[in-house]
Coordinates of C-alpha atoms in Angstrom, one line a residue:
Chain A
M1 CA 18.1 -45.9 3.8
S2 CA 14.8 -47.5 5.1
E3 CA 14.0 -48.4 8.8
P4 CA 16.5 -51.1 10.7
I5 CA 14.2 -54.0 11.3
L6 CA 17.3 -55.2 13.6
R7 CA 19.2 -53.1 15.7
L8 CA 22.5 -54.9 17.7
E9 CA 23.5 -52.6 20.3
G10 CA 26.7 -52.8 22.2
V11 CA 26.2 -56.2 22.3
E12 CA 28.7 -58.4 24.0
T13 CA 28.9 -62.6 24.1
R14 CA 30.9 -64.6 26.4
I15 CA 31.4 -68.6 25.4
G16 CA 32.7 -70.0 28.1
P17 CA 35.8 -68.4 29.4
Y18 CA 36.2 -66.7 26.1
H19 CA 34.7 -63.0 25.4
I20 CA 33.6 -62.9 22.0
L21 CA 31.8 -60.4 20.6
H22 CA 32.8 -56.4 22.4
G23 CA 29.8 -53.9 22.3
V24 CA 28.4 -55.1 18.7
S25 CA 26.3 -52.4 17.7
F26 CA 24.6 -52.1 13.7
D27 CA 21.1 -51.9 11.9
V28 CA 19.6 -53.8 9.3
P29 CA 17.7 -51.8 7.1
A30 CA 13.9 -52.9 6.3
G31 CA 13.8 -54.5 2.6
E32 CA 17.5 -54.4 1.9
L33 CA 20.8 -56.7 1.9
T34 CA 23.2 -55.9 4.8
L35 CA 26.6 -57.5 4.5
L36 CA 28.5 -58.7 7.7
L37 CA 31.9 -58.9 6.7
G38 CA 35.4 -59.5 8.7
R39 CA 38.2 -61.7 8.6
N40 CA 38.0 -65.1 10.1
G41 CA 37.1 -65.1 13.6
A42 CA 36.1 -61.7 13.7
G43 CA 32.8 -62.5 15.5
K44 CA 30.1 -62.4 12.3
T45 CA 29.5 -66.1 13.0
T46 CA 28.8 -65.6 16.8
T47 CA 27.2 -62.3 16.0
L48 CA 25.0 -64.0 14.1
R49 CA 24.3 -66.6 16.6
T50 CA 23.9 -64.2 19.5
I51 CA 20.9 -62.8 17.1
M52 CA 19.1 -66.3 17.1
G53 CA 19.5 -67.0 20.7
L54 CA 21.9 -69.4 20.2
W55 CA 24.5 -68.1 22.2
R56 CA 23.2 -65.6 24.5
A57 CA 24.5 -61.9 25.0
S58 CA 26.0 -61.1 27.9
A59 CA 25.7 -57.4 27.5
G60 CA 24.1 -55.3 25.1
R61 CA 20.5 -55.5 23.7
V62 CA 19.2 -56.9 19.9
L63 CA 15.9 -55.2 19.0
F64 CA 13.7 -56.6 16.3
D65 CA 11.2 -54.0 14.9
G66 CA 11.8 -52.4 18.1
R67 CA 10.8 -55.2 20.3
D68 CA 13.8 -56.5 22.7
I69 CA 14.5 -60.1 21.7
T70 CA 17.9 -60.3 23.9
A71 CA 16.6 -63.0 26.2
L72 CA 14.0 -64.6 24.2
P73 CA 14.5 -68.6 23.8
T74 CA 15.6 -69.2 20.3
P75 CA 12.2 -70.6 19.0
D76 CA 10.4 -67.7 20.5
I77 CA 13.0 -65.4 18.2
A78 CA 12.2 -67.5 14.8
R79 CA 8.6 -66.9 15.5
A80 CA 9.4 -63.3 15.9
G81 CA 10.1 -63.8 11.9
L82 CA 13.8 -64.2 11.8
A83 CA 15.2 -67.1 9.6
Y84 CA 18.4 -68.7 9.9
V85 CA 20.6 -70.3 7.4
P86 CA 23.9 -71.5 9.5
E87 CA 27.2 -71.8 8.1
S88 CA 27.2 -75.2 8.8
M89 CA 24.3 -75.7 6.6
A90 CA 22.3 -78.2 8.8
V91 CA 20.2 -79.4 6.8
F92 CA 18.5 -82.5 8.5
S93 CA 20.6 -85.7 6.3
D94 CA 18.5 -88.0 7.3
L95 CA 15.0 -86.6 6.2
T96 CA 14.4 -86.2 2.8
V97 CA 14.6 -82.5 1.2
R98 CA 10.8 -82.6 0.9
E99 CA 10.5 -82.9 4.4
N100 CA 13.3 -80.2 5.4
M101 CA 10.9 -78.2 3.4
V102 CA 8.0 -79.2 5.1
L103 CA 9.6 -78.4 8.8
A104 CA 10.6 -75.2 7.9
A105 CA 7.0 -74.5 6.3
R106 CA 5.5 -73.5 10.3
S107 CA 2.4 -72.3 9.9
G108 CA 0.8 -75.2 7.6
P109 CA 1.6 -76.9 4.2
L110 CA 3.8 -75.4 1.8
D111 CA 3.0 -72.5 -0.3
S112 CA 2.8 -74.4 -4.0
A113 CA 3.3 -70.8 -5.8
R114 CA 6.0 -69.8 -3.3
L115 CA 7.5 -73.5 -3.7
D116 CA 7.4 -72.9 -7.6
W117 CA 9.8 -69.6 -6.6
I118 CA 12.5 -71.6 -4.9
F119 CA 12.3 -74.1 -8.0
G120 CA 13.1 -71.6 -9.8
L121 CA 16.0 -70.4 -7.6
F122 CA 17.4 -73.6 -6.9
P123 CA 16.0 -76.0 -9.8
A124 CA 18.5 -78.9 -8.3
L125 CA 16.1 -79.2 -5.2
R126 CA 13.3 -80.0 -7.6
R127 CA 15.5 -82.9 -8.8
F128 CA 16.3 -84.4 -5.3
W129 CA 12.9 -83.5 -4.0
Q130 CA 12.7 -87.0 -2.6
S131 CA 15.9 -87.7 -1.7
R132 CA 17.6 -87.7 1.7
A133 CA 19.4 -84.6 1.9
G134 CA 22.4 -86.6 2.9
V135 CA 23.1 -87.8 -0.4
L136 CA 23.3 -84.4 -1.7
S137 CA 26.2 -82.4 -2.8
G138 CA 27.6 -79.8 -0.4
G139 CA 26.3 -76.6 -3.5
Q140 CA 22.6 -78.6 -2.9
K141 CA 22.9 -78.8 0.6
Q142 CA 23.7 -75.0 0.8
M143 CA 20.4 -74.7 -1.7
L144 CA 18.8 -76.3 0.4
A145 CA 19.6 -74.4 3.6
I146 CA 18.3 -71.3 1.8
A147 CA 15.5 -72.9 0.9
R148 CA 14.6 -73.5 4.0
G149 CA 14.9 -70.0 5.0
L150 CA 12.4 -69.2 2.3
A151 CA 10.1 -71.5 2.8
E152 CA 7.5 -69.4 4.4
P153 CA 7.5 -65.2 3.9
R154 CA 9.9 -64.0 7.6
R155 CA 10.6 -60.8 7.9
L156 CA 14.3 -61.2 7.8
L157 CA 16.7 -63.6 6.6
L158 CA 20.2 -64.5 8.7
V159 CA 22.7 -66.7 6.5
D160 CA 25.8 -67.4 7.6
E161 CA 28.7 -67.4 4.6
P162 CA 26.4 -69.4 1.9
T163 CA 29.5 -69.5 -0.9
K164 CA 32.0 -71.1 2.1
G165 CA 33.5 -73.7 0.0
L166 CA 32.0 -73.8 -3.1
A167 CA 33.0 -74.1 -6.9
P168 CA 32.9 -70.8 -8.9
A169 CA 30.0 -71.5 -10.9
M170 CA 27.8 -72.5 -7.8
V171 CA 29.2 -69.2 -6.3
R172 CA 27.9 -67.4 -9.4
N173 CA 24.5 -69.5 -8.7
M174 CA 24.6 -68.8 -5.1
V175 CA 24.8 -65.2 -5.8
E176 CA 22.1 -65.1 -9.0
A177 CA 19.4 -66.3 -6.3
F178 CA 20.5 -64.0 -3.7
R179 CA 20.0 -61.3 -6.0
Q180 CA 16.2 -62.5 -7.1
V181 CA 15.9 -63.3 -3.4
K182 CA 16.4 -59.6 -2.7
A183 CA 14.4 -58.5 -5.9
A184 CA 11.4 -59.9 -3.8
G185 CA 11.5 -57.8 -1.1
E186 CA 13.1 -59.9 1.7
T187 CA 15.5 -58.6 3.9
I188 CA 18.6 -60.9 4.3
L189 CA 21.6 -60.3 6.9
L190 CA 24.4 -62.0 5.1
V191 CA 27.8 -62.7 6.2
E192 CA 30.3 -63.7 3.6
Q193 CA 34.0 -64.2 2.9
N194 CA 33.6 -63.8 -0.4
F195 CA 34.2 -60.3 -0.9
H196 CA 33.4 -60.7 -4.2
A197 CA 30.2 -61.8 -4.6
A198 CA 29.1 -59.6 -1.7
S199 CA 30.0 -56.5 -3.4
A200 CA 27.7 -57.5 -6.0
L201 CA 24.9 -57.5 -3.3
G202 CA 25.2 -55.6 -0.5
D203 CA 23.0 -52.4 -0.2
D204 CA 25.3 -51.6 3.4
V205 CA 27.7 -52.8 4.7
A206 CA 29.3 -54.1 8.4
V207 CA 33.2 -54.8 9.1
M208 CA 33.8 -56.8 12.0
D209 CA 37.4 -56.5 13.8
N210 CA 38.1 -58.6 16.9
G211 CA 34.9 -58.9 17.6
T212 CA 33.6 -54.9 17.3
V213 CA 32.0 -53.7 14.4
V214 CA 34.9 -51.2 12.9
H215 CA 33.1 -50.0 10.1
S216 CA 29.7 -49.6 8.8
G217 CA 27.8 -48.0 5.7
P218 CA 26.5 -48.3 2.3
M219 CA 28.4 -51.1 0.5
R220 CA 28.6 -49.0 -3.0
A221 CA 31.4 -46.5 -1.1
L222 CA 33.4 -49.3 0.5
A223 CA 33.4 -51.2 -3.0
A224 CA 34.6 -48.2 -4.7
D225 CA 37.3 -47.2 -1.8
A226 CA 40.5 -49.9 -2.4
A227 CA 42.3 -48.3 0.6
L228 CA 39.8 -49.1 3.2
Q229 CA 39.1 -52.3 2.0
Q230 CA 42.6 -53.1 2.2
S231 CA 42.8 -51.5 5.5
L232 CA 39.6 -53.2 6.8
L233 CA 39.7 -56.8 5.4
G234 CA 43.5 -56.9 4.4
L235 CA 42.9 -57.3 0.7
S236 CA 40.8 -55.2 -1.9
L237 CA 38.5 -55.9 -4.6
D238 CA 40.5 -56.4 -7.7
Q239 CA 43.1 -58.5 -5.2
H240 CA 40.2 -60.7 -4.6
Q241 CA 38.8 -63.5 -6.9
Chain B
M1 CA -0.6 -83.9 14.4
T2 CA -0.4 -82.7 11.1
D3 CA -0.8 -84.3 8.2
L4 CA 2.0 -83.8 5.5
G5 CA 0.0 -82.8 2.4
A6 CA 2.4 -80.5 1.1
T7 CA 2.9 -79.8 -2.7
T8 CA 4.9 -82.4 -4.5
P9 CA 6.3 -82.1 -7.9
A10 CA 5.5 -85.1 -9.9
S11 CA 7.7 -87.9 -11.5
L12 CA 10.4 -87.7 -9.0
P13 CA 13.0 -90.5 -8.1
A14 CA 11.6 -92.1 -4.2
P15 CA 13.9 -92.5 -1.5
R16 CA 16.0 -95.9 -1.6
R17 CA 15.5 -98.3 0.7
D18 CA 18.5 -100.0 2.7
W19 CA 17.7 -103.7 1.5
A20 CA 20.9 -105.4 2.8
A21 CA 19.7 -104.1 6.5
L22 CA 16.3 -105.0 5.8
L23 CA 16.5 -108.2 4.2
L24 CA 19.0 -109.8 7.2
C25 CA 16.2 -111.4 9.3
P26 CA 14.6 -113.1 5.8
V27 CA 17.9 -114.4 5.1
L28 CA 18.6 -115.4 8.5
M29 CA 15.5 -117.3 8.9
A30 CA 16.1 -118.7 5.5
A31 CA 19.4 -120.0 6.3
A32 CA 18.5 -121.5 9.7
L33 CA 15.7 -124.1 7.8
P34 CA 18.4 -126.7 6.6
L35 CA 20.6 -126.1 9.8
V36 CA 17.8 -126.8 12.1
G37 CA 16.7 -129.6 9.5
S38 CA 13.2 -130.2 11.0
A39 CA 10.3 -128.1 9.4
S40 CA 8.1 -128.2 12.5
S41 CA 11.1 -127.2 14.5
W42 CA 11.9 -124.0 12.0
V43 CA 8.2 -123.2 12.2
T44 CA 8.3 -123.5 16.4
L45 CA 11.8 -121.6 16.9
T46 CA 10.9 -118.9 14.3
A47 CA 7.9 -118.1 16.1
A48 CA 9.4 -118.0 19.3
G49 CA 12.3 -115.4 18.0
L50 CA 10.0 -113.4 16.5
A51 CA 7.3 -113.6 19.7
M52 CA 10.6 -112.7 21.6
G53 CA 11.5 -110.1 19.3
M54 CA 8.7 -108.3 19.2
M55 CA 8.5 -108.2 23.0
I56 CA 12.2 -106.5 23.1
F57 CA 11.2 -104.3 20.3
L58 CA 8.3 -103.1 23.0
M59 CA 11.3 -102.8 25.3
A60 CA 13.5 -101.0 23.6
S61 CA 12.0 -98.9 21.0
G62 CA 11.0 -95.8 23.5
L63 CA 14.9 -95.8 24.9
T64 CA 15.9 -95.4 21.7
L65 CA 14.1 -92.5 21.0
V66 CA 15.1 -90.9 24.3
F67 CA 18.9 -92.1 24.0
G68 CA 18.5 -90.5 20.3
L69 CA 16.4 -87.4 20.8
M70 CA 17.5 -86.4 24.0
D71 CA 21.2 -87.9 24.3
V72 CA 19.9 -89.3 27.9
I73 CA 21.2 -92.9 28.9
N74 CA 18.7 -93.6 31.1
F75 CA 19.5 -96.4 32.7
G76 CA 16.2 -96.5 34.7
H77 CA 14.6 -97.6 31.5
G78 CA 14.4 -100.9 32.9
V79 CA 12.0 -99.6 35.9
F80 CA 9.0 -98.5 33.7
I81 CA 9.0 -102.7 32.3
S82 CA 8.4 -103.3 36.0
I83 CA 6.3 -101.1 36.8
G84 CA 3.9 -101.9 33.5
A85 CA 4.2 -105.3 34.9
Y86 CA 2.9 -104.6 38.2
A87 CA 0.3 -102.3 36.9
M88 CA -1.8 -105.1 35.8
L89 CA -2.2 -106.2 38.9
L90 CA -4.7 -102.9 39.1
V91 CA -6.4 -104.7 36.7
L92 CA -6.1 -108.7 37.3
G93 CA -7.8 -108.4 40.4
P94 CA -11.0 -106.5 39.9
L95 CA -11.2 -108.2 36.6
A96 CA -10.1 -111.8 37.4
G97 CA -13.4 -113.3 35.6
W98 CA -12.1 -111.9 32.5
A99 CA -9.1 -113.6 32.7
E100 CA -10.9 -116.9 33.1
A101 CA -13.6 -116.6 30.8
D102 CA -13.0 -118.8 27.9
S103 CA -14.3 -115.9 25.8
L104 CA -11.2 -114.4 23.3
P105 CA -13.2 -111.3 22.9
L106 CA -12.8 -111.1 26.5
N107 CA -9.6 -111.9 27.4
L108 CA -8.6 -109.4 24.7
A109 CA -10.4 -106.7 26.4
L110 CA -8.6 -107.5 29.7
L111 CA -5.2 -107.5 27.8
A112 CA -6.4 -104.0 26.4
V113 CA -7.2 -102.6 29.8
C114 CA -4.0 -104.0 31.4
I115 CA -2.3 -102.2 28.6
V116 CA -3.9 -99.2 29.0
V117 CA -3.9 -98.5 32.6
A118 CA 0.3 -100.0 32.5
M119 CA 0.6 -97.3 29.7
A120 CA -1.1 -94.5 32.0
V121 CA 0.8 -95.5 35.2
T122 CA 4.5 -95.5 33.7
A123 CA 3.7 -92.2 31.2
A124 CA 2.7 -90.7 34.6
L125 CA 5.8 -91.8 36.5
G126 CA 7.6 -90.5 33.2
L127 CA 6.9 -87.0 33.4
V128 CA 8.0 -86.8 36.9
F129 CA 10.9 -88.8 36.6
E130 CA 12.1 -86.4 33.7
R131 CA 11.0 -83.5 35.6
V132 CA 12.8 -84.5 38.6
I133 CA 15.9 -86.8 37.9
I134 CA 16.6 -86.3 34.3
R135 CA 16.0 -82.5 33.8
P136 CA 18.8 -81.6 36.1
V137 CA 21.6 -83.7 34.4
Y138 CA 21.0 -82.8 30.8
R139 CA 24.2 -82.9 28.5
S140 CA 26.2 -85.4 31.6
H141 CA 26.4 -88.4 30.5
L142 CA 28.0 -89.8 33.7
K143 CA 25.6 -87.8 35.9
Q144 CA 23.0 -89.5 34.1
I145 CA 24.0 -93.2 34.6
L146 CA 24.4 -92.4 38.5
V147 CA 21.2 -90.5 38.4
T148 CA 18.6 -92.8 36.8
M149 CA 20.6 -95.8 38.4
G150 CA 19.6 -94.0 41.4
G151 CA 16.6 -93.1 40.3
M152 CA 15.9 -96.8 39.3
I153 CA 17.0 -98.7 42.6
V154 CA 14.3 -96.1 44.8
A155 CA 11.5 -96.9 42.1
E156 CA 12.2 -101.0 42.5
Q157 CA 12.2 -99.8 45.9
A158 CA 9.2 -98.5 45.9
I159 CA 7.9 -102.1 44.0
H160 CA 8.8 -103.7 47.0
V161 CA 6.9 -101.3 49.4
V162 CA 3.7 -101.6 47.2
W163 CA 3.4 -104.7 46.3
G164 CA 5.4 -106.7 48.2
A165 CA 9.5 -108.1 48.1
S166 CA 8.1 -111.6 47.1
P167 CA 7.5 -112.8 43.3
V168 CA 3.9 -112.1 42.4
A169 CA 2.6 -114.9 40.3
I170 CA 0.1 -114.6 37.5
R171 CA -2.1 -116.5 35.2
L172 CA -2.5 -115.7 31.3
P173 CA -6.2 -115.1 30.2
E174 CA -7.5 -118.2 29.1
A175 CA -7.6 -117.6 25.2
F176 CA -3.8 -116.8 25.4
R177 CA -2.5 -121.0 26.9
G178 CA -2.0 -123.8 24.6
A179 CA -0.3 -123.7 21.7
I180 CA -1.8 -123.7 18.3
V181 CA -0.7 -127.0 16.2
I182 CA 0.2 -126.4 12.8
G183 CA 1.4 -130.1 11.5
D184 CA 4.1 -131.1 13.5
A185 CA 4.9 -127.5 14.9
A186 CA 3.3 -125.9 17.9
V187 CA 3.2 -122.3 18.4
E188 CA 2.0 -120.6 21.4
R189 CA -1.0 -118.7 21.2
Y190 CA 0.3 -115.8 23.3
R191 CA 3.6 -115.5 21.3
V192 CA 1.3 -115.1 18.5
V193 CA -0.3 -112.2 20.0
A194 CA 2.6 -110.5 21.1
V195 CA 3.8 -110.2 17.6
A196 CA 0.3 -109.3 16.3
I197 CA 0.8 -105.8 19.5
G198 CA 4.6 -106.0 18.2
L199 CA 3.8 -105.3 14.6
V200 CA 1.0 -102.8 15.6
V201 CA 2.9 -100.7 18.0
F202 CA 6.0 -100.6 15.2
A203 CA 3.2 -99.7 12.4
G204 CA 1.7 -96.9 14.2
M205 CA 5.3 -95.5 15.2
S206 CA 6.6 -96.0 11.1
L207 CA 3.4 -93.7 10.8
V208 CA 4.0 -91.4 13.4
L209 CA 7.2 -91.0 12.8
N210 CA 6.9 -90.8 8.6
R211 CA 4.0 -89.5 8.2
T212 CA 3.6 -86.6 10.9
R213 CA 5.0 -83.4 11.3
L214 CA 5.5 -84.2 14.6
G215 CA 7.5 -87.4 13.6
L216 CA 9.9 -85.6 11.5
L217 CA 10.5 -83.1 14.1
I218 CA 11.5 -86.1 16.3
R219 CA 13.6 -87.7 13.6
A220 CA 15.2 -83.9 12.9
G221 CA 15.9 -83.4 16.8
V222 CA 17.3 -86.7 16.7
E223 CA 19.8 -85.0 14.4
N224 CA 20.1 -81.5 15.1
P225 CA 18.0 -79.9 18.1
E226 CA 19.5 -76.7 17.8
M227 CA 18.4 -76.4 14.3
V228 CA 14.7 -77.6 15.1
E229 CA 14.9 -74.4 17.9
A230 CA 16.2 -72.2 15.1
L231 CA 13.4 -72.9 13.0
G232 CA 10.8 -72.2 15.5
Y233 CA 9.9 -75.4 17.0
R234 CA 10.2 -75.9 21.4
I235 CA 12.5 -78.8 21.3
R236 CA 12.3 -79.0 25.7
R237 CA 8.3 -79.7 24.8
L238 CA 9.3 -82.2 22.4
F239 CA 11.7 -83.8 24.6
V240 CA 9.4 -84.1 27.6
G241 CA 6.8 -85.7 24.9
V242 CA 9.6 -88.2 24.1
F243 CA 10.5 -89.3 27.5
V244 CA 6.6 -89.8 28.9
A245 CA 5.9 -91.9 25.3
G246 CA 8.8 -93.8 25.6
S247 CA 8.3 -94.6 29.3
A248 CA 4.8 -95.5 28.5
L249 CA 5.9 -97.8 25.9
A250 CA 8.2 -99.5 28.2
G251 CA 5.1 -99.9 30.2
L252 CA 3.2 -101.8 27.5
G253 CA 6.9 -103.8 27.1
G254 CA 6.1 -105.1 30.6
V255 CA 2.7 -105.9 30.4
M256 CA 3.5 -108.5 27.5
W257 CA 7.1 -109.8 29.8
G258 CA 5.1 -109.9 32.6
F259 CA 2.5 -112.1 30.9
Y260 CA 5.3 -114.1 29.3
R261 CA 7.3 -114.9 32.3
Q262 CA 3.7 -114.9 34.7
T263 CA 6.2 -114.1 37.4
L264 CA 6.6 -110.7 37.9
T265 CA 9.8 -109.0 40.1
A266 CA 10.6 -105.6 40.6
G267 CA 14.0 -106.6 39.0
M268 CA 12.3 -108.2 35.9
G269 CA 13.0 -104.9 33.7
M270 CA 16.7 -104.7 34.7
E271 CA 17.1 -107.9 34.1
V272 CA 16.3 -107.4 30.3
M273 CA 18.2 -104.1 30.0
V274 CA 21.2 -105.7 29.0
L275 CA 19.1 -107.1 26.2
V276 CA 17.3 -104.0 25.3
F277 CA 20.8 -101.7 25.1
I278 CA 22.3 -104.5 22.8
V279 CA 19.4 -104.0 20.3
I280 CA 19.5 -100.5 20.4
I281 CA 23.3 -100.4 19.5
I282 CA 22.5 -103.2 16.7
G283 CA 19.7 -101.1 15.3
G284 CA 21.6 -97.2 15.4
L285 CA 20.9 -94.9 18.6
G286 CA 17.8 -93.5 17.9
S287 CA 16.4 -95.6 15.0
V288 CA 12.6 -96.8 15.6
G289 CA 13.5 -99.4 12.3
G290 CA 16.9 -100.1 13.3
C291 CA 15.6 -101.3 17.2
F292 CA 12.9 -103.4 15.3
V293 CA 15.1 -105.3 12.9
G294 CA 17.8 -105.5 15.9
S295 CA 15.4 -107.0 18.4
L296 CA 14.4 -109.5 16.0
L297 CA 17.6 -110.3 15.0
V298 CA 18.8 -110.8 18.1
A299 CA 16.0 -113.3 18.9
L300 CA 16.2 -115.3 16.4
V301 CA 19.6 -115.7 16.9
A302 CA 19.2 -116.3 20.2
N303 CA 16.6 -119.0 19.0
Y304 CA 18.3 -120.7 16.7
V305 CA 21.7 -121.0 18.7
G306 CA 20.4 -122.2 21.4
F307 CA 18.7 -124.9 19.9
L308 CA 22.0 -125.8 17.3
A309 CA 24.6 -125.0 19.8
P310 CA 23.2 -124.6 23.1
K311 CA 26.8 -123.9 24.7
L312 CA 27.0 -120.9 22.5
A313 CA 23.4 -119.1 23.6
L314 CA 24.8 -117.4 26.2
V315 CA 27.5 -115.3 24.1
S316 CA 24.8 -115.6 20.6
N317 CA 23.9 -111.8 21.5
I318 CA 27.1 -110.3 22.1
L319 CA 28.3 -112.1 18.6
V320 CA 25.6 -110.7 17.0
M321 CA 26.5 -107.2 18.4
A322 CA 30.1 -107.7 17.6
L323 CA 29.6 -108.5 13.7
V324 CA 26.7 -106.0 13.1
L325 CA 29.1 -103.4 14.5
A326 CA 31.8 -104.4 12.7
W327 CA 30.1 -104.3 9.7
R328 CA 28.4 -101.0 10.3
P329 CA 30.0 -99.0 13.3
Q330 CA 26.9 -97.0 13.7
G331 CA 24.6 -99.6 13.7
L332 CA 22.1 -100.9 10.8
F333 CA 20.3 -98.1 10.6
P334 CA 22.4 -94.8 11.5
V335 CA 20.9 -92.0 12.1
A336 CA 23.0 -88.8 11.5
R337 CA 24.3 -87.0 13.8
R338 CA 25.1 -83.4 14.5

């Protein structure tokens, strides 16, 4: 396992009266795809939002490349090299696909070679380049949201449930796209409910339950152990479609 | 501002335009012609409506951005209109000779100086207003309404202290007085100036909003400020910038409105706020294009109805708003919300 680019140490998050994260700790190694799995309400989305500073950690530390980013404002965290694709996709519906991508390329004009690579991953974006993002289908919006995260080289891509609500064919396309992104050397922390899709992608895995990490290790080991899957996730890979 | 010179794949479809909303005003104008009956009366009414619409747009455009981007209900916006108008007095006294000179270039220069000074004063006031009054009440609409109305009352009293409580009469620059006669129709010269300035401001705002990264950020921030921050942009600075720009635009609107009325009062801004709120609701909160179309629509309807059915004139604005919202509950050009 390579050196962690992101490390969470005992992170706790409270939202109003609710105590959501209870000391979350795990590492994201550089150049690998780490999966964050868990049942609904386990705290996966809250973990990603806490990393991005969208919700504040009340205790613990988030270290990015050895630097404590726990208290940094969200824009500074993004500028440190993190890209975030939220569960809601959060594409700017009133802007065109092109304008969404232009905003994502913070440091200047879009790089044409990188754009060609993104179009290779998500051909629909080329077709709808000048269309308002609001008219795209759910799957196309998801493509745009991920493409926005890839518009410029970033050091870590955080993606929250990219296959949620997508048709099976679209899920297969998405898995293939992530396979290519991973092959390009990007470091990814991926929250995923679709265990079948996740197992095909992940190098490492952290499983959450009730606001804490209950298991972490290589994905290969979890994928091979049906009993462990059953105890951690309440299902086995064989049962999951 | 950054040019958006991004790689654009060829042969791709252009964005679709919302023709139904865009054609509202032209269709209204065409429909009014047979009802009014006389071409000269129609020209006069239409020109007056367009000029009034442009002035409303100038006063409202800043508020719609502030409302849309910052989710701030600024009931104190009217005071920036009043202060913009009063700031003209800083110029009209020393440059009285320019106003009386029978020279279009000198009169235009005087108007330009008035606008620059008014915008500078209201922008500076906007900076203080945002810092002292708005910032502590972000995310609380009720507190925003209360505190901005309080700020407005204080600012209006400050106008009384600085410029006195009595209405102040001003005169239009010489070249803007009188009317241009076209056949049997008469169009006031100042209204032509108002239309020209309104168009220039609308074109400038459209250019910034659609052709620059700053504009994209504002439009994106109206929809989802959290995601804008997650992309690495500091939305708080954008908020301040937009509030200052919105205040400056209100100051510009105050200059044009002040010259139109030729009488300045501390409450002149507040008096038009009902109209301002109507047009930004009709247009769609946060939409500059919607604000533009909404302003023209309200002003044209008010003029035509005032001529055709004077008894309905008082309720025409509310009727227009009710009809538009029945057709499009989010306004003519709804801005997608988070």
